[in-house]
Amino acid sequence: HKKLVIYLVCSRVVTEKREEEKEKITMSNSRFCQLKQYGGPSKLHVTNIGKPSIVGDDEILIRIKAASINSADWRIMRADPFLIRLMFGLRSPSKLPKGGIGADIAGVVEATSSNVKQFKAGDAVYGDLSSCGFGGFADYVVVSETAALANKPSSISFEEAASLPMASLTALEAIKDVAKVSDGDQVVIHGAGGGVGSMAVQIAKAYGGHVTAVCNTKKVQKMKDIGADIVVDYTKEDFTKMDQKFDVIIDCGAYHSVWKMRKALKPTGHYVVIGGTFRNLLRSMFYSPFLSHKGGQTISVIENKPTRAGLDAVRDLVESDKLKPVIDKKFSLDHVVDAMTFFEEGKPTGKVIVTMTKDDE
């Protein structure tokens, strides 16, 4: 019996030491996706760096479990529009705060500074890093307690949670705060098949809207699955030429002119632009103050403003079963080039997820 006890104790000690060594290797080989030059997906390079450290008195160290790709990541990578170069560097993205892209994350708080009150080690969180330097395509990230970070919805996985922040926050702002969708409103989501669009369909429904989703043929069934009342395939029909007029148009594509969209609005309707070509976005911003008037049609152009309060609202929608993540495909961080290529080719019918699982795990 003594020999058996000694054997078990020794085995446990060896196992614990192996786990400690494995953790040390993991920490010293923390991966980070760098973007040193503008261009295509091949410009993304996953490198091993030291585990980041907390240095400020209000910082949080997060071990990232999953991230997702957004148009913002692609635009920075491609420097499209040119304004990106003015923000992050003319010849290279040398001014990109953390040196890499990736806004949407989900993970676990590993450590906090002594002054942090909102979070503690072990908390499952999700957030949008676009307002604090990006850098989400990595094993670890350090952010301020004031970042757009919140407790993860408990009813979904880390991969599902990572698909939500930027898209759902943008859709929530457009529908709840700007258009103020309410019971019975006739709402069009133009570009419903994308990341923001699929969130907008569900959020508009949650706020009582009767939703018409406009998308391409391959995404029609998915729009029906997430609750759209009517689905219009834009390859077969132009919704702006329909007899019906709408209270709200949420435009996630901005590929039609403002004038064309206005024709589909009711006299007091609201046209909200949240994405699309840079040229059409500028046009919408220019015409907005001239074409919006009290008691008549309103035109608004919004940008993503991530907040903890918004993430809390999104979590409530998820946990009340009114908002479901829409995911197409998952890639490991080691294959982030393939993930971005897939995204760039316009193939996704949902969000593209980057998991932090290693190829040898």
GROMACS .gro file of C-alpha atoms in nm:
model
  361
    1HIS     CA    1   0.000   0.000   0.000
    2LYS     CA    2   0.286   0.237   0.085
    3LYS     CA    3   0.440   0.175  -0.256
    4LEU     CA    4   0.106   0.247  -0.423
    5VAL     CA    5   0.066   0.573  -0.233
    6ILE     CA    6   0.421   0.678  -0.316
    7TYR     CA    7   0.360   0.590  -0.683
    8LEU     CA    8   0.038   0.794  -0.696
    9VAL     CA    9   0.200   1.094  -0.525
   10CYS     CA   10   0.499   1.081  -0.758
   11SER     CA   11   0.272   1.050  -1.063
   12ARG     CA   12   0.074   1.354  -0.954
   13VAL     CA   13   0.389   1.559  -0.900
   14VAL     CA   14   0.521   1.463  -1.245
   15THR     CA   15   0.187   1.548  -1.408
   16GLU     CA   16   0.176   1.887  -1.233
   17LYS     CA   17   0.532   1.964  -1.342
   18ARG     CA   18   0.448   1.871  -1.701
   19GLU     CA   19   0.146   2.102  -1.691
   20GLU     CA   20   0.361   2.382  -1.549
   21GLU     CA   21   0.620   2.332  -1.821
   22LYS     CA   22   0.348   2.325  -2.086
   23GLU     CA   23   0.206   2.651  -1.948
   24LYS     CA   24   0.553   2.813  -1.950
   25ILE     CA   25   0.602   2.710  -2.313
   26THR     CA   26   0.256   2.844  -2.399
   27MET     CA   27   0.331   3.173  -2.224
   28SER     CA   28   0.670   3.219  -2.391
   29ASN     CA   29   0.524   3.132  -2.730
   30SER     CA   30   0.219   3.356  -2.716
   31ARG     CA   31   0.108   3.415  -3.074
   32PHE     CA   32   0.024   3.749  -3.227
   33CYS     CA   33  -0.089   3.832  -3.583
   34GLN     CA   34   0.117   4.124  -3.709
   35LEU     CA   35   0.040   4.357  -3.999
   36LYS     CA   36   0.360   4.536  -4.102
   37GLN     CA   37   0.258   4.624  -4.458
   38TYR     CA   38  -0.066   4.708  -4.633
   39GLY     CA   39  -0.188   4.461  -4.893
   40GLY     CA   40  -0.358   4.125  -4.923
   41PRO     CA   41  -0.401   3.847  -4.666
   42SER     CA   42  -0.042   3.734  -4.722
   43LYS     CA   43   0.071   4.044  -4.533
   44LEU     CA   44  -0.066   3.892  -4.211
   45HIS     CA   45   0.205   3.712  -4.016
   46VAL     CA   46   0.153   3.508  -3.701
   47THR     CA   47   0.460   3.534  -3.480
   48ASN     CA   48   0.556   3.412  -3.135
   49ILE     CA   49   0.602   3.689  -2.883
   50GLY     CA   50   0.629   3.712  -2.508
   51LYS     CA   51   0.311   3.711  -2.306
   52PRO     CA   52   0.201   4.076  -2.265
   53SER     CA   53   0.223   4.224  -1.917
   54ILE     CA   54   0.000   4.455  -1.720
   55VAL     CA   55   0.175   4.786  -1.661
   56GLY     CA   56  -0.104   5.037  -1.592
   57ASP     CA   57  -0.316   5.054  -1.277
   58ASP     CA   58  -0.644   4.996  -1.466
   59GLU     CA   59  -0.548   4.718  -1.706
   60ILE     CA   60  -0.684   4.372  -1.776
   61LEU     CA   61  -0.499   4.075  -1.927
   62ILE     CA   62  -0.730   3.859  -2.137
   63ARG     CA   63  -0.655   3.514  -2.271
   64ILE     CA   64  -0.841   3.521  -2.601
   65LYS     CA   65  -1.037   3.211  -2.695
   66ALA     CA   66  -1.180   3.334  -3.026
   67ALA     CA   67  -1.202   3.641  -3.249
   68SER     CA   68  -1.395   3.727  -3.564
   69ILE     CA   69  -1.323   3.917  -3.885
   70ASN     CA   70  -1.499   4.244  -3.967
   71SER     CA   71  -1.488   4.477  -4.266
   72ALA     CA   72  -1.288   4.717  -4.048
   73ASP     CA   73  -1.006   4.460  -4.028
   74TRP     CA   74  -1.011   4.412  -4.404
   75ARG     CA   75  -1.012   4.787  -4.471
   76ILE     CA   76  -0.708   4.843  -4.249
   77MET     CA   77  -0.523   4.553  -4.412
   78ARG     CA   78  -0.600   4.684  -4.762
   79ALA     CA   79  -0.570   5.055  -4.669
   80ASP     CA   80  -0.910   5.105  -4.832
   81PRO     CA   81  -1.014   5.386  -4.832
   82PHE     CA   82  -0.700   5.601  -4.849
   83LEU     CA   83  -0.808   5.765  -4.523
   84ILE     CA   84  -0.674   5.452  -4.349
   85ARG     CA   85  -0.322   5.557  -4.446
   86LEU     CA   86  -0.374   5.898  -4.289
   87MET     CA   87  -0.484   5.728  -3.967
   88PHE     CA   88  -0.230   5.446  -3.939
   89GLY     CA   89   0.062   5.544  -4.163
   90LEU     CA   90   0.110   5.642  -4.528
   91ARG     CA   91   0.346   5.365  -4.640
   92SER     CA   92   0.281   5.106  -4.371
   93PRO     CA   93   0.047   5.068  -4.072
   94SER     CA   94   0.324   5.176  -3.836
   95LYS     CA   95   0.079   5.377  -3.623
   96LEU     CA   96  -0.154   5.084  -3.564
   97PRO     CA   97  -0.149   5.092  -3.182
   98LYS     CA   98  -0.097   4.724  -3.112
   99GLY     CA   99   0.060   4.640  -3.448
  100GLY     CA  100  -0.217   4.404  -3.557
  101ILE     CA  101  -0.583   4.388  -3.652
  102GLY     CA  102  -0.878   4.209  -3.492
  103ALA     CA  103  -1.153   4.392  -3.303
  104ASP     CA  104  -1.406   4.131  -3.191
  105ILE     CA  105  -1.286   3.898  -2.916
  106ALA     CA  106  -1.411   3.659  -2.651
  107GLY     CA  107  -1.198   3.510  -2.379
  108VAL     CA  108  -1.118   3.480  -2.010
  109VAL     CA  109  -0.971   3.743  -1.778
  110GLU     CA  110  -0.638   3.606  -1.660
  111ALA     CA  111  -0.523   3.894  -1.440
  112THR     CA  112  -0.611   4.252  -1.349
  113SER     CA  113  -0.445   4.554  -1.197
  114SER     CA  114  -0.527   4.626  -0.834
  115ASN     CA  115  -0.752   4.921  -0.924
  116VAL     CA  116  -0.978   4.724  -1.159
  117LYS     CA  117  -1.326   4.689  -1.010
  118GLN     CA  118  -1.549   4.568  -1.295
  119PHE     CA  119  -1.372   4.240  -1.369
  120LYS     CA  120  -1.175   3.969  -1.191
  121ALA     CA  121  -0.959   3.675  -1.292
  122GLY     CA  122  -1.169   3.394  -1.435
  123ASP     CA  123  -1.446   3.613  -1.579
  124ALA     CA  124  -1.563   3.510  -1.927
  125VAL     CA  125  -1.580   3.830  -2.136
  126TYR     CA  126  -1.637   3.955  -2.489
  127GLY     CA  127  -1.571   4.291  -2.648
  128ASP     CA  128  -1.483   4.524  -2.933
  129LEU     CA  129  -1.122   4.647  -2.939
  130SER     CA  130  -1.166   4.892  -3.229
  131SER     CA  131  -1.158   5.192  -2.996
  132CYS     CA  132  -0.848   5.077  -2.809
  133GLY     CA  133  -0.604   4.968  -3.077
  134PHE     CA  134  -0.733   4.639  -3.225
  135GLY     CA  135  -0.487   4.350  -3.177
  136GLY     CA  136  -0.747   4.078  -3.122
  137PHE     CA  137  -0.590   3.814  -3.347
  138ALA     CA  138  -0.367   3.688  -3.068
  139ASP     CA  139  -0.350   3.453  -2.772
  140TYR     CA  140  -0.347   3.742  -2.525
  141VAL     CA  141  -0.434   4.111  -2.515
  142VAL     CA  142  -0.406   4.382  -2.250
  143VAL     CA  143  -0.680   4.646  -2.241
  144SER     CA  144  -0.795   4.922  -2.010
  145GLU     CA  145  -1.090   4.861  -1.779
  146THR     CA  146  -1.268   5.138  -1.973
  147ALA     CA  147  -1.255   4.938  -2.300
  148ALA     CA  148  -1.576   4.813  -2.463
  149LEU     CA  149  -1.569   4.489  -2.267
  150ALA     CA  150  -1.850   4.305  -2.087
  151ASN     CA  151  -1.938   3.969  -1.938
  152LYS     CA  152  -1.998   3.711  -2.209
  153PRO     CA  153  -2.351   3.577  -2.262
  154SER     CA  154  -2.351   3.256  -2.059
  155SER     CA  155  -2.575   3.069  -2.301
  156ILE     CA  156  -2.334   3.069  -2.597
  157SER     CA  157  -1.979   2.955  -2.675
  158PHE     CA  158  -1.670   3.175  -2.696
  159GLU     CA  159  -1.674   3.139  -3.076
  160GLU     CA  160  -2.035   3.253  -3.091
  161ALA     CA  161  -1.968   3.542  -2.853
  162ALA     CA  162  -1.672   3.657  -3.064
  163SER     CA  163  -1.902   3.687  -3.366
  164LEU     CA  164  -2.119   3.951  -3.202
  165PRO     CA  165  -1.956   4.274  -3.075
  166MET     CA  166  -1.895   4.510  -3.368
  167ALA     CA  167  -2.180   4.387  -3.588
  168SER     CA  168  -2.441   4.373  -3.313
  169LEU     CA  169  -2.340   4.704  -3.156
  170THR     CA  170  -2.360   4.880  -3.492
  171ALA     CA  171  -2.700   4.726  -3.567
  172LEU     CA  172  -2.829   4.806  -3.218
  173GLU     CA  173  -2.731   5.172  -3.248
  174ALA     CA  174  -2.894   5.202  -3.590
  175ILE     CA  175  -3.221   5.038  -3.488
  176LYS     CA  176  -3.269   5.137  -3.124
  177ASP     CA  177  -3.094   5.473  -3.089
  178VAL     CA  178  -3.106   5.630  -3.437
  179ALA     CA  179  -3.410   5.491  -3.622
  180LYS     CA  180  -3.596   5.417  -3.295
  181VAL     CA  181  -3.777   5.118  -3.443
  182SER     CA  182  -4.099   5.033  -3.258
  183ASP     CA  183  -4.397   4.800  -3.285
  184GLY     CA  184  -4.539   4.772  -3.635
  185ASP     CA  185  -4.270   4.971  -3.817
  186GLN     CA  186  -4.203   4.851  -4.170
  187VAL     CA  187  -3.826   4.800  -4.177
  188VAL     CA  188  -3.593   4.712  -4.465
  189ILE     CA  189  -3.249   4.570  -4.392
  190HIS     CA  190  -3.054   4.623  -4.713
  191GLY     CA  191  -2.745   4.401  -4.719
  192ALA     CA  192  -2.906   4.168  -4.467
  193GLY     CA  193  -2.678   3.878  -4.550
  194GLY     CA  194  -2.366   4.035  -4.400
  195GLY     CA  195  -2.243   4.041  -4.042
  196VAL     CA  196  -2.418   4.364  -3.946
  197GLY     CA  197  -2.723   4.285  -4.160
  198SER     CA  198  -2.792   3.948  -3.997
  199MET     CA  199  -2.778   4.115  -3.655
  200ALA     CA  200  -2.998   4.402  -3.774
  201VAL     CA  201  -3.271   4.165  -3.895
  202GLN     CA  202  -3.296   4.003  -3.553
  203ILE     CA  203  -3.266   4.324  -3.350
  204ALA     CA  204  -3.530   4.499  -3.560
  205LYS     CA  205  -3.761   4.204  -3.494
  206ALA     CA  206  -3.683   4.222  -3.123
  207TYR     CA  207  -3.797   4.586  -3.118
  208GLY     CA  208  -4.125   4.507  -3.293
  209GLY     CA  209  -4.043   4.577  -3.657
  210HIS     CA  210  -4.192   4.397  -3.957
  211VAL     CA  211  -3.868   4.314  -4.136
  212THR     CA  212  -3.795   4.285  -4.507
  213ALA     CA  213  -3.445   4.142  -4.560
  214VAL     CA  214  -3.269   4.220  -4.889
  215CYS     CA  215  -2.987   3.981  -4.981
  216ASN     CA  216  -2.851   3.764  -5.260
  217THR     CA  217  -2.981   3.422  -5.361
  218LYS     CA  218  -2.751   3.205  -5.151
  219LYS     CA  219  -2.847   3.386  -4.830
  220VAL     CA  220  -3.227   3.381  -4.874
  221GLN     CA  221  -3.284   3.071  -4.661
  222LYS     CA  222  -3.061   3.198  -4.381
  223MET     CA  223  -3.263   3.519  -4.363
  224LYS     CA  224  -3.581   3.314  -4.326
  225ASP     CA  225  -3.415   3.105  -4.057
  226ILE     CA  226  -3.328   3.409  -3.843
  227GLY     CA  227  -3.680   3.547  -3.859
  228ALA     CA  228  -3.716   3.789  -4.151
  229ASP     CA  229  -4.084   3.838  -4.238
  230ILE     CA  230  -4.013   3.894  -4.607
  231VAL     CA  231  -3.696   3.816  -4.802
  232VAL     CA  232  -3.615   3.996  -5.128
  233ASP     CA  233  -3.348   3.849  -5.355
  234TYR     CA  234  -3.187   4.159  -5.505
  235THR     CA  235  -3.061   3.959  -5.804
  236LYS     CA  236  -3.425   3.910  -5.905
  237GLU     CA  237  -3.609   4.211  -5.765
  238ASP     CA  238  -3.534   4.575  -5.678
  239PHE     CA  239  -3.705   4.655  -5.349
  240THR     CA  240  -3.696   5.031  -5.423
  241LYS     CA  241  -3.939   4.969  -5.711
  242MET     CA  242  -4.191   4.785  -5.497
  243ASP     CA  243  -4.530   4.949  -5.435
  244GLN     CA  244  -4.477   4.930  -5.058
  245LYS     CA  245  -4.312   5.220  -4.877
  246PHE     CA  246  -4.113   5.177  -4.556
  247ASP     CA  247  -4.076   5.353  -4.222
  248VAL     CA  248  -3.708   5.264  -4.189
  249ILE     CA  249  -3.434   5.152  -4.427
  250ILE     CA  250  -3.115   5.026  -4.263
  251ASP     CA  251  -2.855   5.024  -4.541
  252CYS     CA  252  -2.561   4.797  -4.470
  253GLY     CA  253  -2.436   4.820  -4.827
  254ALA     CA  254  -2.481   5.179  -4.949
  255TYR     CA  255  -2.454   5.066  -5.310
  256HIS     CA  256  -2.765   5.258  -5.417
  257SER     CA  257  -2.787   5.636  -5.430
  258VAL     CA  258  -2.957   5.836  -5.155
  259TRP     CA  259  -3.216   5.951  -5.408
  260LYS     CA  260  -3.312   5.596  -5.500
  261MET     CA  261  -3.347   5.494  -5.136
  262ARG     CA  262  -3.562   5.796  -5.054
  263LYS     CA  263  -3.821   5.683  -5.309
  264ALA     CA  264  -3.879   5.367  -5.104
  265LEU     CA  265  -3.938   5.563  -4.782
  266LYS     CA  266  -4.264   5.690  -4.641
  267PRO     CA  267  -4.291   6.073  -4.622
  268THR     CA  268  -4.167   6.061  -4.260
  269GLY     CA  269  -3.934   5.763  -4.307
  270HIS     CA  270  -3.578   5.728  -4.181
  271TYR     CA  271  -3.285   5.614  -4.399
  272VAL     CA  272  -2.986   5.497  -4.192
  273VAL     CA  273  -2.653   5.423  -4.361
  274ILE     CA  274  -2.408   5.202  -4.172
  275GLY     CA  275  -2.180   5.061  -4.440
  276GLY     CA  276  -2.090   5.035  -4.806
  277THR     CA  277  -1.858   5.206  -5.053
  278PHE     CA  278  -1.663   5.502  -4.922
  279ARG     CA  279  -1.788   5.716  -5.209
  280ASN     CA  280  -2.155   5.654  -5.129
  281LEU     CA  281  -2.093   5.700  -4.757
  282LEU     CA  282  -1.945   6.043  -4.827
  283ARG     CA  283  -2.240   6.131  -5.048
  284SER     CA  284  -2.484   6.028  -4.778
  285MET     CA  285  -2.296   6.233  -4.519
  286PHE     CA  286  -2.293   6.536  -4.750
  287TYR     CA  287  -2.663   6.522  -4.841
  288SER     CA  288  -2.788   6.426  -4.495
  289PRO     CA  289  -2.826   6.778  -4.349
  290PHE     CA  290  -2.990   6.909  -4.668
  291LEU     CA  291  -3.237   6.626  -4.720
  292SER     CA  292  -3.339   6.575  -4.357
  293HIS     CA  293  -3.602   6.810  -4.225
  294LYS     CA  294  -3.842   6.822  -3.933
  295GLY     CA  295  -4.166   6.639  -4.005
  296GLY     CA  296  -4.024   6.479  -4.320
  297GLN     CA  297  -3.772   6.216  -4.420
  298THR     CA  298  -3.451   6.177  -4.221
  299ILE     CA  299  -3.110   6.057  -4.339
  300SER     CA  300  -2.845   5.944  -4.091
  301VAL     CA  301  -2.494   5.805  -4.130
  302ILE     CA  302  -2.353   5.629  -3.827
  303GLU     CA  303  -2.027   5.469  -3.725
  304ASN     CA  304  -1.952   5.200  -3.473
  305LYS     CA  305  -1.932   5.337  -3.117
  306PRO     CA  306  -1.857   5.040  -2.894
  307THR     CA  307  -1.964   5.068  -2.530
  308ARG     CA  308  -2.002   4.835  -2.233
  309ALA     CA  309  -2.366   4.937  -2.202
  310GLY     CA  310  -2.425   4.830  -2.561
  311LEU     CA  311  -2.258   4.494  -2.501
  312ASP     CA  312  -2.475   4.445  -2.191
  313ALA     CA  313  -2.784   4.513  -2.405
  314VAL     CA  314  -2.664   4.263  -2.666
  315ARG     CA  315  -2.606   4.004  -2.393
  316ASP     CA  316  -2.964   4.055  -2.272
  317LEU     CA  317  -3.096   3.999  -2.625
  318VAL     CA  318  -2.893   3.680  -2.659
  319GLU     CA  319  -2.995   3.541  -2.321
  320SER     CA  320  -3.362   3.618  -2.390
  321ASP     CA  321  -3.328   3.417  -2.714
  322LYS     CA  322  -3.395   3.720  -2.937
  323LEU     CA  323  -3.051   3.730  -3.097
  324LYS     CA  324  -2.858   3.434  -3.232
  325PRO     CA  325  -2.501   3.438  -3.366
  326VAL     CA  326  -2.470   3.365  -3.737
  327ILE     CA  327  -2.143   3.186  -3.813
  328ASP     CA  328  -2.020   3.052  -4.144
  329LYS     CA  329  -1.673   2.906  -4.094
  330LYS     CA  330  -1.397   2.876  -3.833
  331PHE     CA  331  -1.020   2.892  -3.883
  332SER     CA  332  -0.738   2.858  -3.631
  333LEU     CA  333  -0.509   3.157  -3.574
  334ASP     CA  334  -0.232   2.970  -3.753
  335HIS     CA  335  -0.453   2.984  -4.065
  336VAL     CA  336  -0.559   3.347  -4.035
  337VAL     CA  337  -0.437   3.411  -4.392
  338ASP     CA  338  -0.685   3.152  -4.518
  339ALA     CA  339  -0.957   3.307  -4.300
  340MET     CA  340  -0.901   3.654  -4.442
  341THR     CA  341  -0.883   3.519  -4.797
  342PHE     CA  342  -1.218   3.347  -4.746
  343PHE     CA  343  -1.364   3.670  -4.608
  344GLU     CA  344  -1.219   3.883  -4.888
  345GLU     CA  345  -1.360   3.661  -5.161
  346GLY     CA  346  -1.711   3.741  -5.037
  347LYS     CA  347  -1.803   3.377  -4.977
  348PRO     CA  348  -1.926   3.393  -4.614
  349THR     CA  349  -2.293   3.352  -4.531
  350GLY     CA  350  -2.216   3.444  -4.169
  351LYS     CA  351  -1.926   3.555  -3.953
  352VAL     CA  352  -1.577   3.415  -4.005
  353ILE     CA  353  -1.426   3.305  -3.674
  354VAL     CA  354  -1.058   3.284  -3.576
  355THR     CA  355  -1.001   3.041  -3.289
  356MET     CA  356  -0.689   3.032  -3.076
  357THR     CA  357  -0.665   2.653  -3.086
  358LYS     CA  358  -0.321   2.547  -3.208
  359ASP     CA  359  -0.273   2.303  -3.493
  360ASP     CA  360  -0.101   2.052  -3.261
  361GLU     CA  361  -0.381   2.058  -3.002
   0.00000   0.00000   0.00000
